Coordinates of N, CA, C and O and ligand atoms in Angstrom, one line a residue:
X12 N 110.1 95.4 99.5 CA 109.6 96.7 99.6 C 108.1 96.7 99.3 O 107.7 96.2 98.2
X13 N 107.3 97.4 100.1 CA 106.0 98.0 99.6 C 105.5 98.1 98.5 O 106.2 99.0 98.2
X14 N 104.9 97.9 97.8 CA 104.3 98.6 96.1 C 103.8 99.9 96.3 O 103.3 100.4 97.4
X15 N 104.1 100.7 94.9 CA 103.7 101.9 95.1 C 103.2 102.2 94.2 O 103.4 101.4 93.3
X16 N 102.2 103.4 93.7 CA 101.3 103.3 91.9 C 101.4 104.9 92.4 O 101.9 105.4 93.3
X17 N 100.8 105.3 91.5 CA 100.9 106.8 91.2 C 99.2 106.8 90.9 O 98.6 105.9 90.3
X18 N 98.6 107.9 91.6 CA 97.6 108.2 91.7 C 96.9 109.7 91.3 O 96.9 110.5 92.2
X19 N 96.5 110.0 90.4 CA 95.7 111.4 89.7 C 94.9 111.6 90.2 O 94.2 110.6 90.3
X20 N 94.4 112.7 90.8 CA 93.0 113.3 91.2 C 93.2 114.3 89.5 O 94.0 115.3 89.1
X21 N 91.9 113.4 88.9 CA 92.2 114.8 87.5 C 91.5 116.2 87.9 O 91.1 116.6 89.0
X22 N 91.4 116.8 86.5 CA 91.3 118.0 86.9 C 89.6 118.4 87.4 O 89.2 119.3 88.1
X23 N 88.5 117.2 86.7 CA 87.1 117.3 87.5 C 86.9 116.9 88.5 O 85.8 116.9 88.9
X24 N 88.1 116.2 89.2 CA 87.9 115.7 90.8 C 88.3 116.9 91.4 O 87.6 116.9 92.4
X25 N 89.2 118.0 91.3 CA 89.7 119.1 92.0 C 88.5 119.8 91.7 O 87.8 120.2 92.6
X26 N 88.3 119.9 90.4 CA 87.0 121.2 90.1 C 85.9 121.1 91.3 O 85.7 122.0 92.2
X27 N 85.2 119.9 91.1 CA 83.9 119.3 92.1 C 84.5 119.5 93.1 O 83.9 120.4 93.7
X28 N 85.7 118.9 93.9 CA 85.8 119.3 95.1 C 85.3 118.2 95.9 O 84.6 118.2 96.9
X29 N 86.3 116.9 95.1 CA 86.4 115.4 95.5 C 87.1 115.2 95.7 O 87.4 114.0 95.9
X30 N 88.2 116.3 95.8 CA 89.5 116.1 95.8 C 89.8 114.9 97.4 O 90.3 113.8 97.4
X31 N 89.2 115.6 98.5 CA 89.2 114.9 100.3 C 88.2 113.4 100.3 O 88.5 112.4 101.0
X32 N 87.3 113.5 99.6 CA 86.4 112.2 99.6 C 87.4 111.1 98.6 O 86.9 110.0 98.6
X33 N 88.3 111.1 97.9 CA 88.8 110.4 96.8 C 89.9 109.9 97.9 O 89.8 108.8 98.5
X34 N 91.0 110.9 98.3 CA 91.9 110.6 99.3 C 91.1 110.0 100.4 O 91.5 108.8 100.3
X35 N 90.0 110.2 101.5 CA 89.4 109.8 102.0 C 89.2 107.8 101.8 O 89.3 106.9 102.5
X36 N 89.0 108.0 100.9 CA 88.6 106.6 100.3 C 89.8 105.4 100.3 O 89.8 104.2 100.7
X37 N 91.0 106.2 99.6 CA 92.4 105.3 99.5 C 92.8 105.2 100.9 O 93.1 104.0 101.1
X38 N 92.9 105.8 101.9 CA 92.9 106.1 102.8 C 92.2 105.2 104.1 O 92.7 104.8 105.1
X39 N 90.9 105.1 103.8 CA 90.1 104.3 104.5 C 90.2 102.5 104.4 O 89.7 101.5 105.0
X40 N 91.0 102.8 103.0 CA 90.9 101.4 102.0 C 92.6 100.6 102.7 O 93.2 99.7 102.3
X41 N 93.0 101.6 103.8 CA 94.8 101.2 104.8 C 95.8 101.8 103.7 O 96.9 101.4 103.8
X42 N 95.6 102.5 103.0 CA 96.7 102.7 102.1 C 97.4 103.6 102.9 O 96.9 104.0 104.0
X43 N 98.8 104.1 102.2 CA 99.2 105.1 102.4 C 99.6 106.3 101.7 O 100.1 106.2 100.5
X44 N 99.5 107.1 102.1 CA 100.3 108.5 101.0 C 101.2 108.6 101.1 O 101.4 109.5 102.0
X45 N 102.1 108.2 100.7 CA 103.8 109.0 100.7 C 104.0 110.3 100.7 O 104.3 111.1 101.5
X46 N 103.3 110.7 98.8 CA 104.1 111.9 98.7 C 102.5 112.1 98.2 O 101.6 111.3 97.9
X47 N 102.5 113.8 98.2 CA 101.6 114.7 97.7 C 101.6 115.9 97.4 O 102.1 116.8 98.1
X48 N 100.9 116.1 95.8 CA 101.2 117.7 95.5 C 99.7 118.0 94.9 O 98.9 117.1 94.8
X49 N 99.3 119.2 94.4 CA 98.5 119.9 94.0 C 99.4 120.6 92.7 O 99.9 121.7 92.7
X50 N 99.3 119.9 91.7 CA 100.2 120.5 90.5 C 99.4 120.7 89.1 O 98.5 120.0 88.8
X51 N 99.9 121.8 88.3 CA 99.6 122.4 87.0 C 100.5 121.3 86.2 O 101.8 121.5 86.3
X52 N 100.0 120.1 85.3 CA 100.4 120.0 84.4 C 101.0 120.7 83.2 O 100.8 121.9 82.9
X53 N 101.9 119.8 82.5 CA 102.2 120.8 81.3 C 101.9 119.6 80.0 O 101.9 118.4 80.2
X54 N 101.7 120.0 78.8 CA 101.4 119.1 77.9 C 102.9 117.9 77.6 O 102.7 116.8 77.1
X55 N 104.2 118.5 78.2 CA 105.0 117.6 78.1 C 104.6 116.6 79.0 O 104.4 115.5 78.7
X56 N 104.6 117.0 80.4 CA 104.0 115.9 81.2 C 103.2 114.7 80.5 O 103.4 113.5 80.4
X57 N 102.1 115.7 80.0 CA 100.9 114.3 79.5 C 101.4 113.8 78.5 O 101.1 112.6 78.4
X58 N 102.1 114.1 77.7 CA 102.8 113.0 76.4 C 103.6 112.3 77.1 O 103.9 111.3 76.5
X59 N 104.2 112.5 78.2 CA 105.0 111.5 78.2 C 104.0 110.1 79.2 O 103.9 108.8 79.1
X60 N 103.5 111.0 80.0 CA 102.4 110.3 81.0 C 101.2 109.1 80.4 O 100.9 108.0 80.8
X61 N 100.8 109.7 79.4 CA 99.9 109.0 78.5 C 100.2 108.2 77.4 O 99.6 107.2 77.0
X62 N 101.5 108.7 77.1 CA 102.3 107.9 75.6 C 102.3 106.9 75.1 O 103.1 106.7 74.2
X63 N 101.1 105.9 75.7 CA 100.6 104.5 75.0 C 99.5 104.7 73.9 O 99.1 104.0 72.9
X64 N 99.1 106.1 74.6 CA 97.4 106.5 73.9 C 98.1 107.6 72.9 O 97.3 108.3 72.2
X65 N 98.8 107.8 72.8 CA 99.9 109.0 71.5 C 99.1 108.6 70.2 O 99.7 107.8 69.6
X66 N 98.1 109.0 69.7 CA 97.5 108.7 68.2 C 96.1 108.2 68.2 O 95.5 107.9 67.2
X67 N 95.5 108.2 69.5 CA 93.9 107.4 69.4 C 93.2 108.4 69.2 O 93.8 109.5 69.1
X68 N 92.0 108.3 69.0 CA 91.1 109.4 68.7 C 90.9 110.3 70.0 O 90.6 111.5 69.8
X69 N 91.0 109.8 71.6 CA 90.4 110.8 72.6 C 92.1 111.3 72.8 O 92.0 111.8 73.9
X70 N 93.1 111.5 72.5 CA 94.3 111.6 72.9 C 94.4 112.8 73.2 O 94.5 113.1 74.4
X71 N 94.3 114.0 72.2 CA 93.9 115.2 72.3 C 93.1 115.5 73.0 O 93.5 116.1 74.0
X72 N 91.7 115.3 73.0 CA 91.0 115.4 74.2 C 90.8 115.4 75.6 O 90.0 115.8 76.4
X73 N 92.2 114.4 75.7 CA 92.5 113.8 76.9 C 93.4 114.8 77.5 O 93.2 115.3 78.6
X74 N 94.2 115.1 76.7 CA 95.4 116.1 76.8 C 94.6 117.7 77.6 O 94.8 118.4 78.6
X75 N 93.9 117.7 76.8 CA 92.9 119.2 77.1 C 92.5 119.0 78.3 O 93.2 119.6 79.1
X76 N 91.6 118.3 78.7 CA 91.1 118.0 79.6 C 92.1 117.9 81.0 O 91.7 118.5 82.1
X77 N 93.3 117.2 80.8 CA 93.9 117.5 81.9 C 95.0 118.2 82.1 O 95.9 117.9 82.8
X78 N 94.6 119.4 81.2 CA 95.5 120.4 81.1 C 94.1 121.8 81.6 O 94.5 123.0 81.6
X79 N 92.9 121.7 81.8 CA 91.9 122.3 82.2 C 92.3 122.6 83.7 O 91.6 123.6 83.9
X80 N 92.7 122.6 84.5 CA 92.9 122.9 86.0 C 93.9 121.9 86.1 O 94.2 121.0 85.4
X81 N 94.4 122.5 87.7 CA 95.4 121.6 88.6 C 94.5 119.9 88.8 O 93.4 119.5 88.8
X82 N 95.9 119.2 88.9 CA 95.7 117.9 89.3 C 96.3 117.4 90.9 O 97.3 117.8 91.4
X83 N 95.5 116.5 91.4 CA 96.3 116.4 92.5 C 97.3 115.1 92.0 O 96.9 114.5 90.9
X84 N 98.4 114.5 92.5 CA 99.5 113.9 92.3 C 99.9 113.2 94.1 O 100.3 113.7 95.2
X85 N 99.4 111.9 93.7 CA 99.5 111.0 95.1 C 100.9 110.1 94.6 O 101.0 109.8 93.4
X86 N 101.8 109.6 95.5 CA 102.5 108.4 95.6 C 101.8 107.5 96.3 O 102.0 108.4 97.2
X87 N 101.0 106.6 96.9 CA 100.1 105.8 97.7 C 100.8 104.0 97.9 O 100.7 103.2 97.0
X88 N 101.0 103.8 98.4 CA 101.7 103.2 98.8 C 100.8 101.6 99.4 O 99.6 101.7 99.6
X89 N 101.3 100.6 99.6 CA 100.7 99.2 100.3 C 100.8 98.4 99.6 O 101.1 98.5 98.4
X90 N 100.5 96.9 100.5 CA 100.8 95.7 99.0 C 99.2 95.5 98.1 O 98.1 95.6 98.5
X91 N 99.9 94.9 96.5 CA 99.3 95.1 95.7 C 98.1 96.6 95.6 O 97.0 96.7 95.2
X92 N 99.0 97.6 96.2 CA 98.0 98.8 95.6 C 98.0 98.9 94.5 O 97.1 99.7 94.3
X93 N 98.5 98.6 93.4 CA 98.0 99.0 92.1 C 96.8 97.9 91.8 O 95.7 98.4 91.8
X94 N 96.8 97.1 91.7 CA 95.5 96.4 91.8 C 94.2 96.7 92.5 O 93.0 96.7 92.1
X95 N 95.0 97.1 94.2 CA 93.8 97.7 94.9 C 93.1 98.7 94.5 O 91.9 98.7 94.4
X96 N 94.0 100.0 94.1 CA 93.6 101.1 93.9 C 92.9 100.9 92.5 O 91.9 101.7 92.3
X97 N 93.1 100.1 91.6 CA 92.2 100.0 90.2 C 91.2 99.7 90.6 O 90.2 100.3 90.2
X98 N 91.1 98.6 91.6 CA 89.6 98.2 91.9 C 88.6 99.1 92.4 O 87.4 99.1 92.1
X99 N 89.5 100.1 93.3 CA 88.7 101.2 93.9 C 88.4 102.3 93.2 O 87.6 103.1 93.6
X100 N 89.1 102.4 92.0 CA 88.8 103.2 90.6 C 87.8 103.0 90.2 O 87.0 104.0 90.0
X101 N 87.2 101.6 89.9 CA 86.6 101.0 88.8 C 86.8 101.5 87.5 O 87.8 102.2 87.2
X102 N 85.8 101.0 86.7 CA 86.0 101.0 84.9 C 86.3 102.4 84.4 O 85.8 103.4 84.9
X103 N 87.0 102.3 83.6 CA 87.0 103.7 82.9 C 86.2 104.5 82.5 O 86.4 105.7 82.6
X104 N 84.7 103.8 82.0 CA 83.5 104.7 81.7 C 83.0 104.5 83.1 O 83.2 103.5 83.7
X105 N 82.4 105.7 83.4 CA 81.7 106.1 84.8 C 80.4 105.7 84.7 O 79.7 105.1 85.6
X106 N 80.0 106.3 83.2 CA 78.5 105.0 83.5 C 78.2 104.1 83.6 O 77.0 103.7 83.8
X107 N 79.4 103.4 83.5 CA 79.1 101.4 83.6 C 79.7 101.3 84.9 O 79.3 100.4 85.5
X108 N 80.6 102.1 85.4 CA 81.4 101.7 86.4 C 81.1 101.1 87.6 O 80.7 102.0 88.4
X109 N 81.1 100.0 88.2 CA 80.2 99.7 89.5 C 80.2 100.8 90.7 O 81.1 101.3 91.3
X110 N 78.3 101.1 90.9 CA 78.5 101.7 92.2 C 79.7 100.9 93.3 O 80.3 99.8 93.4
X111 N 79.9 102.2 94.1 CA 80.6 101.5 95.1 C 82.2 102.1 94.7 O 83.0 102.2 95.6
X112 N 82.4 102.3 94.1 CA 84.0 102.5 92.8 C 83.9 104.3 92.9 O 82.9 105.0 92.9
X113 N 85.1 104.5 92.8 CA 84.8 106.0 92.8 C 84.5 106.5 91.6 O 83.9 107.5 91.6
X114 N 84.8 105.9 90.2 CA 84.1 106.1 89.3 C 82.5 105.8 89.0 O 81.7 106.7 88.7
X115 N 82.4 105.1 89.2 CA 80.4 104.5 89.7 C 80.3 105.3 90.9 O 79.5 104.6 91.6
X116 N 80.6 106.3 91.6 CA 79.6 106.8 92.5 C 79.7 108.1 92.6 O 78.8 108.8 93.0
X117 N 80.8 108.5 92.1 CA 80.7 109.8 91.7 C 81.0 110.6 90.4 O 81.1 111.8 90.3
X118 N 81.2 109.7 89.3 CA 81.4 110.2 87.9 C 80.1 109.9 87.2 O 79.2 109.1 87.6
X119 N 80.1 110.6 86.2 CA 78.8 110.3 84.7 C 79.6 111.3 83.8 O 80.3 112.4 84.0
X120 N 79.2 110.2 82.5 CA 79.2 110.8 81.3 C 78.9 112.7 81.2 O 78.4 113.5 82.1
X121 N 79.3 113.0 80.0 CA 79.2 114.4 80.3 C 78.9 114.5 78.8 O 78.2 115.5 78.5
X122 N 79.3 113.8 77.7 CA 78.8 114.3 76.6 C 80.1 114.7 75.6 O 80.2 115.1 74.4
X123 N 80.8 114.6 76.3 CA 82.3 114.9 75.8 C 83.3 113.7 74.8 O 83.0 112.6 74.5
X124 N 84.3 114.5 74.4 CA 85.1 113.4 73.4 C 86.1 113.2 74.5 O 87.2 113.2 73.9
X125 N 86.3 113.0 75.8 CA 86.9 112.8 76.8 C 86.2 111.9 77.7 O 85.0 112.3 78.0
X126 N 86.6 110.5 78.3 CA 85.4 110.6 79.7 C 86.1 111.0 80.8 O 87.1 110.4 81.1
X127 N 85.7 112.3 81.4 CA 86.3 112.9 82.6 C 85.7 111.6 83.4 O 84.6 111.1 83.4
X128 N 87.1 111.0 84.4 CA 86.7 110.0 85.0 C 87.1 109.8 86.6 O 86.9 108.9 87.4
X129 N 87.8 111.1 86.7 CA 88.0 111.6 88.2 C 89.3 111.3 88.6 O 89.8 112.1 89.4
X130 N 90.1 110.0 88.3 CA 91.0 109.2 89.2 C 92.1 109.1 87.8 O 91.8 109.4 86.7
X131 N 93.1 108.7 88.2 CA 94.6 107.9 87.2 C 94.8 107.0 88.1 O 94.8 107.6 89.2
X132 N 95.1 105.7 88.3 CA 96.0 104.6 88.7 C 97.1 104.0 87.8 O 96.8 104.0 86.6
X133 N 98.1 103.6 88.0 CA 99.2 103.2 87.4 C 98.7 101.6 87.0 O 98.4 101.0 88.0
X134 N 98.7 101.0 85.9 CA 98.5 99.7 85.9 C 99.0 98.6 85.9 O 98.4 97.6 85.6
X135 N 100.7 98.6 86.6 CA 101.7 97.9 86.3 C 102.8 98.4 87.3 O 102.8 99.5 87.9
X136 N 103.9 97.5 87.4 CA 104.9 98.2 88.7 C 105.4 98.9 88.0 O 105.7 100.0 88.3
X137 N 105.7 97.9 86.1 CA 106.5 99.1 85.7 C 106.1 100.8 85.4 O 106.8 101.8 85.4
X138 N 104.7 100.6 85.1 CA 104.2 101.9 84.9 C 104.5 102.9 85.6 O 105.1 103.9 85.3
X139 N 103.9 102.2 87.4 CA 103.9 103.0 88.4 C 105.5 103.6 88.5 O 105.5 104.9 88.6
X140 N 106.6 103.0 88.6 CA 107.9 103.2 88.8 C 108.1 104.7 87.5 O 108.7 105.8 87.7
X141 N 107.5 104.4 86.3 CA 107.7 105.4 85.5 C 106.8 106.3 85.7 O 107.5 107.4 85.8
X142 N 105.6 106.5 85.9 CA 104.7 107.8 85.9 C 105.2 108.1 87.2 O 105.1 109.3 87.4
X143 N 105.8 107.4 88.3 CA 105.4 108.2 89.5 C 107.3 109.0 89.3 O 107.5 110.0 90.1
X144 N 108.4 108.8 88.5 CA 109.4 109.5 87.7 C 109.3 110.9 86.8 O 110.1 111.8 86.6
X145 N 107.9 110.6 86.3 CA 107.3 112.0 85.7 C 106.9 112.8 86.6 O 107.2 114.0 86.6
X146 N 106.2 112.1 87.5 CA 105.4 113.4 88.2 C 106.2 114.2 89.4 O 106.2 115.4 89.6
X147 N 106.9 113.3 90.1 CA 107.9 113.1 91.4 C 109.0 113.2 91.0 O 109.5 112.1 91.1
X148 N 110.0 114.1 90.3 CA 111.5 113.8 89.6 C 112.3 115.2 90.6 O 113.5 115.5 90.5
Ligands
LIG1 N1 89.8 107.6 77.7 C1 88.6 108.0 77.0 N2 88.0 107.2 76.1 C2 88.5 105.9 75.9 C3 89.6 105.5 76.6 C4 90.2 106.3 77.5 O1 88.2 109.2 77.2 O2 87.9 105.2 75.0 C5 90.4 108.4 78.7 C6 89.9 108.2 80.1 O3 90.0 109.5 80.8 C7 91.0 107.3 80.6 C8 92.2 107.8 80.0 O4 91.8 108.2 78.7 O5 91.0 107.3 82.0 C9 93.3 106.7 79.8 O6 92.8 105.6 79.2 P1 93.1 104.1 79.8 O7 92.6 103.1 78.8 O8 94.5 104.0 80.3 O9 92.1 104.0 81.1 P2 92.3 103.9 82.7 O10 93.6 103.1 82.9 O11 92.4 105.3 83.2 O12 91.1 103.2 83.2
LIG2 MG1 95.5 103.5 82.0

């Protein structure tokens, strides 16, 4: 079978209105979209979504942040897309992130106890199989 990862447009990719250039990107990159929604998180979502980060210092922050607007929610599909799609993520901080990466070309720091960083990729099959259970159930 295909690999599949679960894909976040957070809630500053919807806000800005990167939401088509992000898809755009996974898209141009041969993937596929399975499934797609435009959904309101709830804080149970992100505890369970995030639940590795349950106690760090941005955890809360993180929580707010993508509880600030709708998120988009991709299934994306192809081999090794979870790798692909991280690469096309890039790094978690936007300011280091390599141009080219949708974090390095369209994110920056903002000053926050969050880095709003545009994108979620699943990091693992197992992950993927579980977050894409939360969001998709
Ligand atoms: N995050 C943050 N500060 C940190 C680490 C993470 O604000 O020092 C936020 C950031 O939005 C990140 C999310 O928490 O995307 C989840 O962190 P993770 O380490 O899983 O990064 P990712 O897999 O998204 O690159
Ligand atoms: Mg992660």
């Amino acid at each position: 079978m295909t690999q599949r990862t679960l894909v976040l447009v957070k809630p500053d990719g919807v806000q800005r209105g990167l939401t088509g250039q992000i898809l755009a990107r996974i898209e141009a990159k041969g993937y596929t979209l399975a499934q797609l929604e435009l959904v309101t998180a709830t804080r149970e979502i992100l505890e369970r979504h995030y639940e590795e980060h349950q106690g760090k210092p941005f955890f809360e922050p993180l929580v707010e942040f993508m509880l600030s607007g709708p998120v988009v929610a991709a299934v994306v599909e192809g081999d090794r897309v979870i790798e692909g799609f991280r690469s096309l993520a890039g790094a978690t901080e936007p300011t280091t992130a390599a141009p080219g990466t949708i974090r390095g070309d369209l994110g920056r720091d903002w000053g926050e106890k969050v880095q709003k960083n545009l994108v979620h990729g699943s990091d693992s099959p197992e992950s993927a199989e579980r977050e894409i259970g939360i969001w998709f159930s």
